[in-house]
Coordinates of C-alpha atoms and ligand atoms in Angstrom, one line a residue:
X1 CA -15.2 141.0 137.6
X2 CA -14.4 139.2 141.2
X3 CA -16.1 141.1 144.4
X4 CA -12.8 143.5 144.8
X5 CA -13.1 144.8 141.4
X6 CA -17.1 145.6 141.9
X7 CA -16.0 147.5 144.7
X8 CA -13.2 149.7 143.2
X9 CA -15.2 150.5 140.2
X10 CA -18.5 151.0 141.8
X11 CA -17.1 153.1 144.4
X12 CA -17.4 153.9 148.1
X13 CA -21.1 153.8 148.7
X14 CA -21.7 150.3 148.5
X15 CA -18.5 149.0 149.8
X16 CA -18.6 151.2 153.0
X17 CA -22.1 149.3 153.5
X18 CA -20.2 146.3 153.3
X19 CA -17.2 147.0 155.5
X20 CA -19.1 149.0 158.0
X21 CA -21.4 145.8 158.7
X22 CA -18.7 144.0 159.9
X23 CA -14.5 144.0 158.7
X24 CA -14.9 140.5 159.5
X25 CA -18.2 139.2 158.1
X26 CA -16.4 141.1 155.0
X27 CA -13.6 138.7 154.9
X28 CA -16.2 135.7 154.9
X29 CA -18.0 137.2 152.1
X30 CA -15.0 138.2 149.6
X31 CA -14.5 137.1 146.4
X32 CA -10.7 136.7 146.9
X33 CA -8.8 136.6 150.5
X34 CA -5.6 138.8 150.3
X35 CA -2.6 137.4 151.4
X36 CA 0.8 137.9 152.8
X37 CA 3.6 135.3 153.4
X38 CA 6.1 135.8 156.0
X39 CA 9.5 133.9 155.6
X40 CA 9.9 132.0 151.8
X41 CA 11.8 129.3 153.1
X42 CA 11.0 125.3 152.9
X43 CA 8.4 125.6 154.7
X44 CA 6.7 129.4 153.5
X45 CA 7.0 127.9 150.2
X46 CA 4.9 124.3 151.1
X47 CA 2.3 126.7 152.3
X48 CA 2.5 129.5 149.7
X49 CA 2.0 126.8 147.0
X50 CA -1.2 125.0 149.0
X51 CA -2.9 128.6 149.2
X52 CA -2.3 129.0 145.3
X53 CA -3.9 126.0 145.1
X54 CA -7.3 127.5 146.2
X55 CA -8.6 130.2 144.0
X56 CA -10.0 131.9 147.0
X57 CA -7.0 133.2 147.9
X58 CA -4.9 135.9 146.1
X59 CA -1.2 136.7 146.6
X60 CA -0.3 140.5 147.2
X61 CA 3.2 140.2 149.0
X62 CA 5.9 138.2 150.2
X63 CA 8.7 138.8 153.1
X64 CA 11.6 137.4 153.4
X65 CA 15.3 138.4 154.3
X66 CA 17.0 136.7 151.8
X67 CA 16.2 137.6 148.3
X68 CA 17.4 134.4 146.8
X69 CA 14.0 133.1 148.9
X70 CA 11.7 135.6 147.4
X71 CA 13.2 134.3 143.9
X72 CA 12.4 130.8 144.7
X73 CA 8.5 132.1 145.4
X74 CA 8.2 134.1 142.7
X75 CA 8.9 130.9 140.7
X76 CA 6.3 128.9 142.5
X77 CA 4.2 131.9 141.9
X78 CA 4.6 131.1 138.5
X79 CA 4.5 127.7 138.4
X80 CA 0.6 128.0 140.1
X81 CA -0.3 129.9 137.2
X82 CA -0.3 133.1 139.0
X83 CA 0.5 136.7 138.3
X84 CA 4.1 137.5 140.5
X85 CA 3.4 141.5 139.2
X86 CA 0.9 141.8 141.5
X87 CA 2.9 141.0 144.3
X88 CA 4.7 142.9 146.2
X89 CA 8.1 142.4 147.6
X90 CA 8.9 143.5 151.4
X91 CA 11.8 142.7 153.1
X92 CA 11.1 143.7 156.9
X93 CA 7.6 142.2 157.9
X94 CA 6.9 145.4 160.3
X95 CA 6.9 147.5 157.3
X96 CA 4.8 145.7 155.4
X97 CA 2.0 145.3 158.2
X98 CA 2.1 149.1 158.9
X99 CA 2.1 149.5 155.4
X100 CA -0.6 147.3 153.5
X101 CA -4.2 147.8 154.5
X102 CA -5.7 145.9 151.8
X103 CA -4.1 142.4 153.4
X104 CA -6.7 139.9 155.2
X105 CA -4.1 137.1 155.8
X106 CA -0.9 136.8 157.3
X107 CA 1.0 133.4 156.7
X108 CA 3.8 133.6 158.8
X109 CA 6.5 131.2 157.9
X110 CA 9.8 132.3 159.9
X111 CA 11.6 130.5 162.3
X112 CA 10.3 130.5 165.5
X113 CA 12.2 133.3 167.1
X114 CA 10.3 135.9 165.0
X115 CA 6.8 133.8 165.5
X116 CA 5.1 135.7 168.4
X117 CA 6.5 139.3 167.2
X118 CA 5.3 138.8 163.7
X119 CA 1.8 137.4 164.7
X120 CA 0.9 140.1 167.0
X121 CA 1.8 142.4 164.7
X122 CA -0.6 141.4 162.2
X123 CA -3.0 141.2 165.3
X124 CA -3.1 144.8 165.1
X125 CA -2.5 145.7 161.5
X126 CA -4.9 145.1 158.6
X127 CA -8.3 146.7 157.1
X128 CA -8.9 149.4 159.6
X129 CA -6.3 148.2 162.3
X130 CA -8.6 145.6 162.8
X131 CA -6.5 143.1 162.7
X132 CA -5.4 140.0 160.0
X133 CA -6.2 136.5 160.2
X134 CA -3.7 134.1 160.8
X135 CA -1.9 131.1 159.4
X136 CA 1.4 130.7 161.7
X137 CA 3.5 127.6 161.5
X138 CA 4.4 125.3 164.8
X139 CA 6.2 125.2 167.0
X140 CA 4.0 128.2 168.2
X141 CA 6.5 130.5 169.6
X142 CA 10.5 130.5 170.8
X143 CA 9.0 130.5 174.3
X144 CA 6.4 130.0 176.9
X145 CA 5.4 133.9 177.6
X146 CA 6.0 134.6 174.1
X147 CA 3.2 131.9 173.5
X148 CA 0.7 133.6 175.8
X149 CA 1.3 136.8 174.5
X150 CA 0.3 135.6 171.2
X151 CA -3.2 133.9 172.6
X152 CA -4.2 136.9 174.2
X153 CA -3.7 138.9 170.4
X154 CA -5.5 136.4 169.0
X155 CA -8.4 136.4 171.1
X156 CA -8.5 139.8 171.7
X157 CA -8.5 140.6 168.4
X158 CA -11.2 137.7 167.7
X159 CA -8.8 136.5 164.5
X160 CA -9.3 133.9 162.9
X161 CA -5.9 132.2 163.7
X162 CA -5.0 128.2 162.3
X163 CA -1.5 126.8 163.8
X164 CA 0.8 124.9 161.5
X165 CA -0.1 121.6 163.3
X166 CA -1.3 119.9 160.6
X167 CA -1.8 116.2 161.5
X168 CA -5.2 117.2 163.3
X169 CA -6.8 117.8 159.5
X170 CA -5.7 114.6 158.9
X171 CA -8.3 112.2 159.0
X172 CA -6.8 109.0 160.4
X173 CA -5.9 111.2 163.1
X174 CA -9.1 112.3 164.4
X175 CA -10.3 108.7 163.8
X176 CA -7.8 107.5 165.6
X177 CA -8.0 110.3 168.4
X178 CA -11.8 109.4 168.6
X179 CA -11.0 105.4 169.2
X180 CA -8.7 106.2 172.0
X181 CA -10.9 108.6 173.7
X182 CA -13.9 105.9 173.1
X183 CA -12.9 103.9 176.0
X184 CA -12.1 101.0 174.1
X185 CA -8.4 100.7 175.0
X186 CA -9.3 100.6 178.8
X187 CA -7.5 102.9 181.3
X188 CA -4.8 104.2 178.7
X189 CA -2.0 104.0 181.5
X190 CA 1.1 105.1 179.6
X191 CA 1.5 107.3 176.6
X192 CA 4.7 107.2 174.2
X193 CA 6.0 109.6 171.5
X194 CA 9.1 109.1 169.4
X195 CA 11.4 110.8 166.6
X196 CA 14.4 109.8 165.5
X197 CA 16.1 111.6 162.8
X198 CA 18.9 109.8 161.8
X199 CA 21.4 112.8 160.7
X200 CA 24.2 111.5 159.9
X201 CA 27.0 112.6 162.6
X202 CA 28.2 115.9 160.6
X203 CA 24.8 117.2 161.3
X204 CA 25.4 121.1 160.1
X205 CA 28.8 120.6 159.9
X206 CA 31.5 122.9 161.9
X207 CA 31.9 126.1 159.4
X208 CA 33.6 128.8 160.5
X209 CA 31.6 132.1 161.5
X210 CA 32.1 134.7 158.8
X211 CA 32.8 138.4 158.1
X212 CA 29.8 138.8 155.9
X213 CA 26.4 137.0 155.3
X214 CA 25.8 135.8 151.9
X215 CA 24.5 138.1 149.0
X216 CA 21.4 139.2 149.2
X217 CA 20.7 138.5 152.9
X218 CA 19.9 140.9 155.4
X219 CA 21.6 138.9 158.4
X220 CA 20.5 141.4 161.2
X221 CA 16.7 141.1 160.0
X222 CA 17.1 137.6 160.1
X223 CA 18.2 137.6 163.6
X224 CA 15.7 140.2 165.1
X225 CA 14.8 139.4 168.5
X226 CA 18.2 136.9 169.3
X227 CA 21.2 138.3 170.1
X228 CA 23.8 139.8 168.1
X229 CA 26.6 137.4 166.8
X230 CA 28.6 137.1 163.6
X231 CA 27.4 135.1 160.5
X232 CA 27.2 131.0 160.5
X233 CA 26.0 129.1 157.6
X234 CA 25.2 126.1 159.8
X235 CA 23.1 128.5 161.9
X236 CA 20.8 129.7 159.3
X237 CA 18.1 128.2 157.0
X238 CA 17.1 125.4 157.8
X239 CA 19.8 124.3 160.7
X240 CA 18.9 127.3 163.3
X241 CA 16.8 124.9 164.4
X242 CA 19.9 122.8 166.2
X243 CA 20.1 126.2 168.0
X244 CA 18.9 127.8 171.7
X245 CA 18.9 131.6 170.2
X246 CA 16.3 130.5 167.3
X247 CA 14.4 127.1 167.5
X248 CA 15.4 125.3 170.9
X249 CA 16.0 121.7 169.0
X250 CA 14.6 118.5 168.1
X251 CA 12.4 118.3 171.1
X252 CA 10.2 121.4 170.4
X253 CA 10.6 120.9 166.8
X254 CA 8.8 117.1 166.1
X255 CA 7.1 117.5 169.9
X256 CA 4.9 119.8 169.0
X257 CA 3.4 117.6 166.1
X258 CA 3.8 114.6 168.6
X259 CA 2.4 115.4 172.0
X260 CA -0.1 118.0 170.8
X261 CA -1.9 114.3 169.6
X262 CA -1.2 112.8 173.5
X263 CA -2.7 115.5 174.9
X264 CA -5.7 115.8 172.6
X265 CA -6.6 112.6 172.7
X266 CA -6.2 112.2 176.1
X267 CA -7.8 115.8 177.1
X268 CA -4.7 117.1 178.9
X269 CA -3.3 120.6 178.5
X270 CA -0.4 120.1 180.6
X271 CA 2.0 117.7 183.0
X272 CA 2.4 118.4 186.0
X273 CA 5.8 117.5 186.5
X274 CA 8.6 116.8 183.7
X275 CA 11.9 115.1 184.1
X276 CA 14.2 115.0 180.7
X277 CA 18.0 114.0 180.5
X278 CA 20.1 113.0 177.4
X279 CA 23.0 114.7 175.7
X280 CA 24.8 115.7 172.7
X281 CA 26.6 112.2 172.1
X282 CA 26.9 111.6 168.3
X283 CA 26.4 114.5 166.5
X284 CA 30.2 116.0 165.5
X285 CA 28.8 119.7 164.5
X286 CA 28.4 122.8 166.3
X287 CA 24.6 122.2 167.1
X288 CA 24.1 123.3 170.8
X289 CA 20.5 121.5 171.3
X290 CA 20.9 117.4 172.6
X291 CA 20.8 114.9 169.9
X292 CA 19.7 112.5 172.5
X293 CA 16.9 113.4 175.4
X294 CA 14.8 111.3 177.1
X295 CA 11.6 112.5 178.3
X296 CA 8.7 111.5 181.6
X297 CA 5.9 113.6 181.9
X298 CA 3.7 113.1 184.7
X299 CA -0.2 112.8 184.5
X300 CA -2.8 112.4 187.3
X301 CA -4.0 109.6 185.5
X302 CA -1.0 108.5 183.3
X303 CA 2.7 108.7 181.9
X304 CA 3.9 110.1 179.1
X305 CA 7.3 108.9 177.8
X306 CA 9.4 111.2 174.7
X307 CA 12.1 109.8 172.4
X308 CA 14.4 112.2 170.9
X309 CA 16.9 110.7 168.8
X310 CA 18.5 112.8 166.3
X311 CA 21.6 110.7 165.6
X312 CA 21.5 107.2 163.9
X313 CA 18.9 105.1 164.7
X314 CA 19.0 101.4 163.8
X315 CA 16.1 99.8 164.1
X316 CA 13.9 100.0 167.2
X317 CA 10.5 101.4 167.7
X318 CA 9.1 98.9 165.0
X319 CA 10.6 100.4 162.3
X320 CA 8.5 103.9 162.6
X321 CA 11.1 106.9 162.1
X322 CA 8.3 108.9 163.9
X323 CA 5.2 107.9 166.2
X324 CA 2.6 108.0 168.9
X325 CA 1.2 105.2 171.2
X326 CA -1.6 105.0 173.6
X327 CA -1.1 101.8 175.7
X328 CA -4.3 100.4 177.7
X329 CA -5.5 97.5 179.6
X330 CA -7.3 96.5 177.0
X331 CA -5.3 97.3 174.2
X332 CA -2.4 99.3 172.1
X333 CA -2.6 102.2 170.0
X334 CA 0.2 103.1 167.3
X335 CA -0.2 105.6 165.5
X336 CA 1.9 107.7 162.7
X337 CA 1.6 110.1 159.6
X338 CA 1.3 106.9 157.6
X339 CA -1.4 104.8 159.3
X340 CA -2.5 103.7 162.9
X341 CA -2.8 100.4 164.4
X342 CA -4.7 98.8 167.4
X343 CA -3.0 95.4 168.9
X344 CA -5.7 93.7 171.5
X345 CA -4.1 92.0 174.3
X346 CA -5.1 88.6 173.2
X347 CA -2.9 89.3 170.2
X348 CA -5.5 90.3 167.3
X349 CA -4.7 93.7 165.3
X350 CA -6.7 96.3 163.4
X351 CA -4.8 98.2 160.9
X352 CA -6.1 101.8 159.6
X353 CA -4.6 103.7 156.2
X354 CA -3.3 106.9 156.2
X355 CA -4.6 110.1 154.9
X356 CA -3.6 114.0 153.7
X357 CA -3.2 116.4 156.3
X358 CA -1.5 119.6 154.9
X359 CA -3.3 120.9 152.3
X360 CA -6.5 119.7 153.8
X361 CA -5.2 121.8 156.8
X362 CA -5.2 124.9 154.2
X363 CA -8.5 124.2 153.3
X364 CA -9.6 124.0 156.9
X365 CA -8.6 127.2 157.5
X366 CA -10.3 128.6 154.6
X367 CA -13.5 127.3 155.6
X368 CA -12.9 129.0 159.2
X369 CA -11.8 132.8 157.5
X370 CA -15.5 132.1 155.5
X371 CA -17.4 130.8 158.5
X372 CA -16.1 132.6 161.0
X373 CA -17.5 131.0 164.1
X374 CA -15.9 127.9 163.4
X375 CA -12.8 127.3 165.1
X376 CA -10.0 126.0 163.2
X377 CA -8.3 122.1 163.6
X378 CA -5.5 124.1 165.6
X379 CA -6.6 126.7 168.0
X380 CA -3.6 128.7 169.2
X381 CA -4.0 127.1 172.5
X382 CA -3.9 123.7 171.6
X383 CA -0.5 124.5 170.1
X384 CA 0.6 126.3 172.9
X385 CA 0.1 123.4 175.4
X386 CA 2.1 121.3 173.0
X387 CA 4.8 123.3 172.2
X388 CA 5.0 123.9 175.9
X389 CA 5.9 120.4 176.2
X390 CA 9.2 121.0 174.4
X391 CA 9.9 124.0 175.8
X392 CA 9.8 121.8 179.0
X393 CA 11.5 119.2 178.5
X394 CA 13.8 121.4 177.4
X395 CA 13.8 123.4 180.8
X396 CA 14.5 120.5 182.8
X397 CA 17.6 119.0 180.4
X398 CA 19.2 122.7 180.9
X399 CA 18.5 122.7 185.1
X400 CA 19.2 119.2 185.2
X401 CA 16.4 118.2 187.4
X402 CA 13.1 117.3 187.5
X403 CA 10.7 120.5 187.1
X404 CA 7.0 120.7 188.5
X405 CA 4.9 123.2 186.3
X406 CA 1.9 124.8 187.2
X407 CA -0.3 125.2 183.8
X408 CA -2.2 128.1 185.8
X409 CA 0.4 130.3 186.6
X410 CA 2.5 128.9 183.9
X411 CA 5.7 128.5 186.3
X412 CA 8.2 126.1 187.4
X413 CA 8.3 124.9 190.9
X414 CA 10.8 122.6 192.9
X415 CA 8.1 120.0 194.2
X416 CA 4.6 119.4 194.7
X417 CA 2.5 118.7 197.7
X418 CA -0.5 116.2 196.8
X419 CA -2.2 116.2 200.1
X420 CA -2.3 120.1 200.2
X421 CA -2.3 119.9 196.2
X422 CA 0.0 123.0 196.1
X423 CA 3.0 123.4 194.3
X424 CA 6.1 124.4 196.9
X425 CA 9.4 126.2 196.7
X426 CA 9.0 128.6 193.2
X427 CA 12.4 127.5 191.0
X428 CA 13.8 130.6 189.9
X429 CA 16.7 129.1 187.7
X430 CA 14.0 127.1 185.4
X431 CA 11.7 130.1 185.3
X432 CA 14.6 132.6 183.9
X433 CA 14.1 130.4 180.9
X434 CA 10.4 131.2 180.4
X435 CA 11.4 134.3 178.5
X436 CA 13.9 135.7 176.5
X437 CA 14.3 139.7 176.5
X438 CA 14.9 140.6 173.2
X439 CA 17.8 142.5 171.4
X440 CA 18.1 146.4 171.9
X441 CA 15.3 147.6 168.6
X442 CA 13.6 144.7 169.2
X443 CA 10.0 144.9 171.2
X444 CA 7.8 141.9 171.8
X445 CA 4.2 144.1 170.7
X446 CA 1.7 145.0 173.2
X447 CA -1.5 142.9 173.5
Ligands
LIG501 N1 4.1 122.3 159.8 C1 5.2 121.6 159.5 O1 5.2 120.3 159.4 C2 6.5 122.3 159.4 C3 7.6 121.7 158.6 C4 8.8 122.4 158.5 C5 8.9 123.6 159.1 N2 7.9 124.2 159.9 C6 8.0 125.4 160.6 O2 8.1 126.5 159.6 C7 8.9 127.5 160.1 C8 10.0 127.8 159.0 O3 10.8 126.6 158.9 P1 11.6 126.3 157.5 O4 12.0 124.9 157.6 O5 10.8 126.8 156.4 O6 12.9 127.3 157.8 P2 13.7 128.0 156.6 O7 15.0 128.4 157.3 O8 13.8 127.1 155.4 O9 12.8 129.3 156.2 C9 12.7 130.4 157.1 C10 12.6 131.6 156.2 O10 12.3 132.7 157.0 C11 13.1 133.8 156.5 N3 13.2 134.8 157.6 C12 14.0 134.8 158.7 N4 13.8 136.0 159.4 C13 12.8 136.7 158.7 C14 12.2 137.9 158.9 N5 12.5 138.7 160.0 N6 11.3 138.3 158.0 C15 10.9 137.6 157.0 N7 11.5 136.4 156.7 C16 12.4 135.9 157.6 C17 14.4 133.2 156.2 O11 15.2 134.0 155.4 C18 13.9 131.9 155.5 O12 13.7 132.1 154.1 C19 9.5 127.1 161.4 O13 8.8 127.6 162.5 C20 9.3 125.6 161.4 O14 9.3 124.9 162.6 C21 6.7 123.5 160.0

């Protein structure tokens, strides 16, 4: 009989002694940790099958749109060795929060456009109203006051929260975060991130809208927040990432995972000014978001440059489809998902193995939800910052200029004056794209 059980058959008295202590320290001290996943797509599913991995946790409802996703997790379900009877099957994520009280985790797995409304949500649903935990996947939100918004839940609610930036549970990457912030690579002067995706031209191809989304799909769910428009195949799973409505590209997409390690190792939270240009030059599909887009940021101390390639790619950046490099007087950084590397300047290199970051991610946050004064690998605001650096980026490609941003006020500006150390002349068109009003229903939650 597991802790839950006890509970139900013993009745009230000793489990309101429990839950009146502390809703929380009950959490830490259960048997099995209830969950829910949000959105069953590629990436719901990766994390679904890593919490079936730990017999901690128990399964009691999945949300999706599409019910040809629930199937697919009902069959990992299975495949884990799990009971799918016990779960439950939602298909609009509000109803479910207001609904379930016997949930302690919300794994929210949609694309990013429903990120911020689903995880406040859960802020305030939950045991009580007391809120659930939360495991939310990058990039943290569609956009920059959305990202706040969902900080301030979080920490209002004091939830236990872990960020789908899983490289920092890898650990080559805290070894290697720890060498560069050692001092041994000198003044690290310039920073450089890269990802180049090599799609093949067709991207997501050039389908025609149509009348109808496919069986099974609940197309206006799906959209939420974004604005209305008719059905697209190659704007949906998977591929609404190409898109300014949903997921805001490539940039935000691979930056997240990328600069979050520049600016954690170097113990930034944000530029202060950022200049990005590039285009849509090889891609023959109806992606909106550049396939090419060049990226400075400006440090006090340093640069940072950003690659995005989505097109082909041949050769170049030593072979490494994806990477991050710290270069100093003394020495050179590289570092990927594979391995890192230091190169001295006489010459000599060091080379360093990789290791598991996802699942040990998982288990990361597991450890927080039973210790709960621990902070997990990826606090919420770590992942703000570096989504922030898409979101950016992004900013200036669409203005066309070089923007200053001012991390405390979290607003664009036109210059910068270093003497006075002010930032001048607030720039209105860049800061229109700091939020997006949602569609007529739709409400970002109150914090
Ligand atoms: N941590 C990583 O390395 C990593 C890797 C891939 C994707 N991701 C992130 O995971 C998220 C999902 O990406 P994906 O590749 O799995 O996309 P996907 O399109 O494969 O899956 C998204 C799922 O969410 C569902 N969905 C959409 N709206 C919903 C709603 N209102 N309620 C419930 N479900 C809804 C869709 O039907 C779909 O099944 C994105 O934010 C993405 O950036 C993270």
């Amino acid at each position: 009989m597991d802790r839950r059980e006890f509970l139900r058959q013993t009745g009230a008295s000793v489990g309101a002694t429990l839950l009146t202590a502390s809703t929380s320290r009950a959490v830490a001290a259960r048997d099995k940790i209830a969950f829910a996943v949000i959105g069953c797509g590629g990436m719901g599913r990766a994390n679904l099958r890593a919490f079936l991995r730990l017999p901690d946790f128990e399964c009691l409802a999945v949300c999706d749109v599409d019910k040809n996703q629930i199937a697919l997790a009902m069959d990992d379900v299975k495949k884990a060795g799990r009971d799918p009877a016990r779960i439950q099957v939602y298909e609009d994520y509000r109803k479910m929060l207001d609904e379930r009280k016997d949930l302690d985790v919300a794994v929210i797995c949609t694309p990013d456009h429903h990120h911020a409304y689903a995880l406040i949500h859960a802020c305030y649903s939950g045991r009580n109203g007391q809120g659930l935990d939360i495991y939310c996947e990058k990039p943290l939100a569609h956009n920059i006051v959305e990202g706040r918004a969902m900080i301030q839940a979080v920490r209002k609610q004091k939830r236990v929260c872990q960020i789908g930036t899983q490289q920092r549970s890898g650990k080559h990457f805290q070894d290697a975060v720890a060498f560069v912030q050692s001092g041994k690579l000198g003044h690290v002067y310039l920073c450089r991130t890269w990802i180049t995706n090599n799609y093949p031209p067709t991207g997501c191809g050039n389908p025609p809208d149509e009348p109808n989304p496919p069986p099974g799909v609940n197309y206006d769910l799906w959209l939420g927040p974004a604005p209305k428009r008719p059905f697209n195949r190659a704007r949906f799973h998977w591929h609404y990432r190409w898109f300014w409505d949903y997921g805001n590209g490539l940039c935000p997409d691979w930056g997240v995972h990328l600069n979050d390690i520049i600016l954690w190792a170097m113990k930034v939270q944000a530029p202060l000014a950022v200049h990005a240009c590039g285009g849509k030059y090889e891609m023959k599909d109806i992606s909106e978001t550049p396939d090419t887009l060049d990226v400075t940021y400006e440090y006090p101390t340093f640069v940072h440059l950003y690659t995005v390639r989505q097109g082909r790619m041949h050769g170049g950046f030593g072979s490494r489809n994806h990477g991050m490099e710290f270069v100093g007087t003394e020495g050179t950084l590289t570092l990927d998902r594979n391995g890192w590397v230091v190169t001295w300047k006489d010459g000599r290199q060091e080379q360093h193995g990789g290791s598991e970051q996802h699942f040990t991610h998982v288990q990361n946050f597991l450890h927080c939800l039973r210790n709960r004064s621990v902070e997990p690998n990826s606090p919420i605001e770590s992942v703000h910052y570096a989504t922030n650096t898409g979101h950016l980026a992004n900013i200036s490609y669409r203005v066309g200029r070089k923007i200053y941003w001012d991390a405390t006020q979290e607003r664009c500006y036109r210059g910068y004056d270093p003497v006075k150390k002010v930032f001048v002349h607030e720039d209105m068109e860049a800061n229109a794209y700091l939020f997006r009003e949602p569609r007529s229903g739709w409400k970002l939650p109150a914090t």
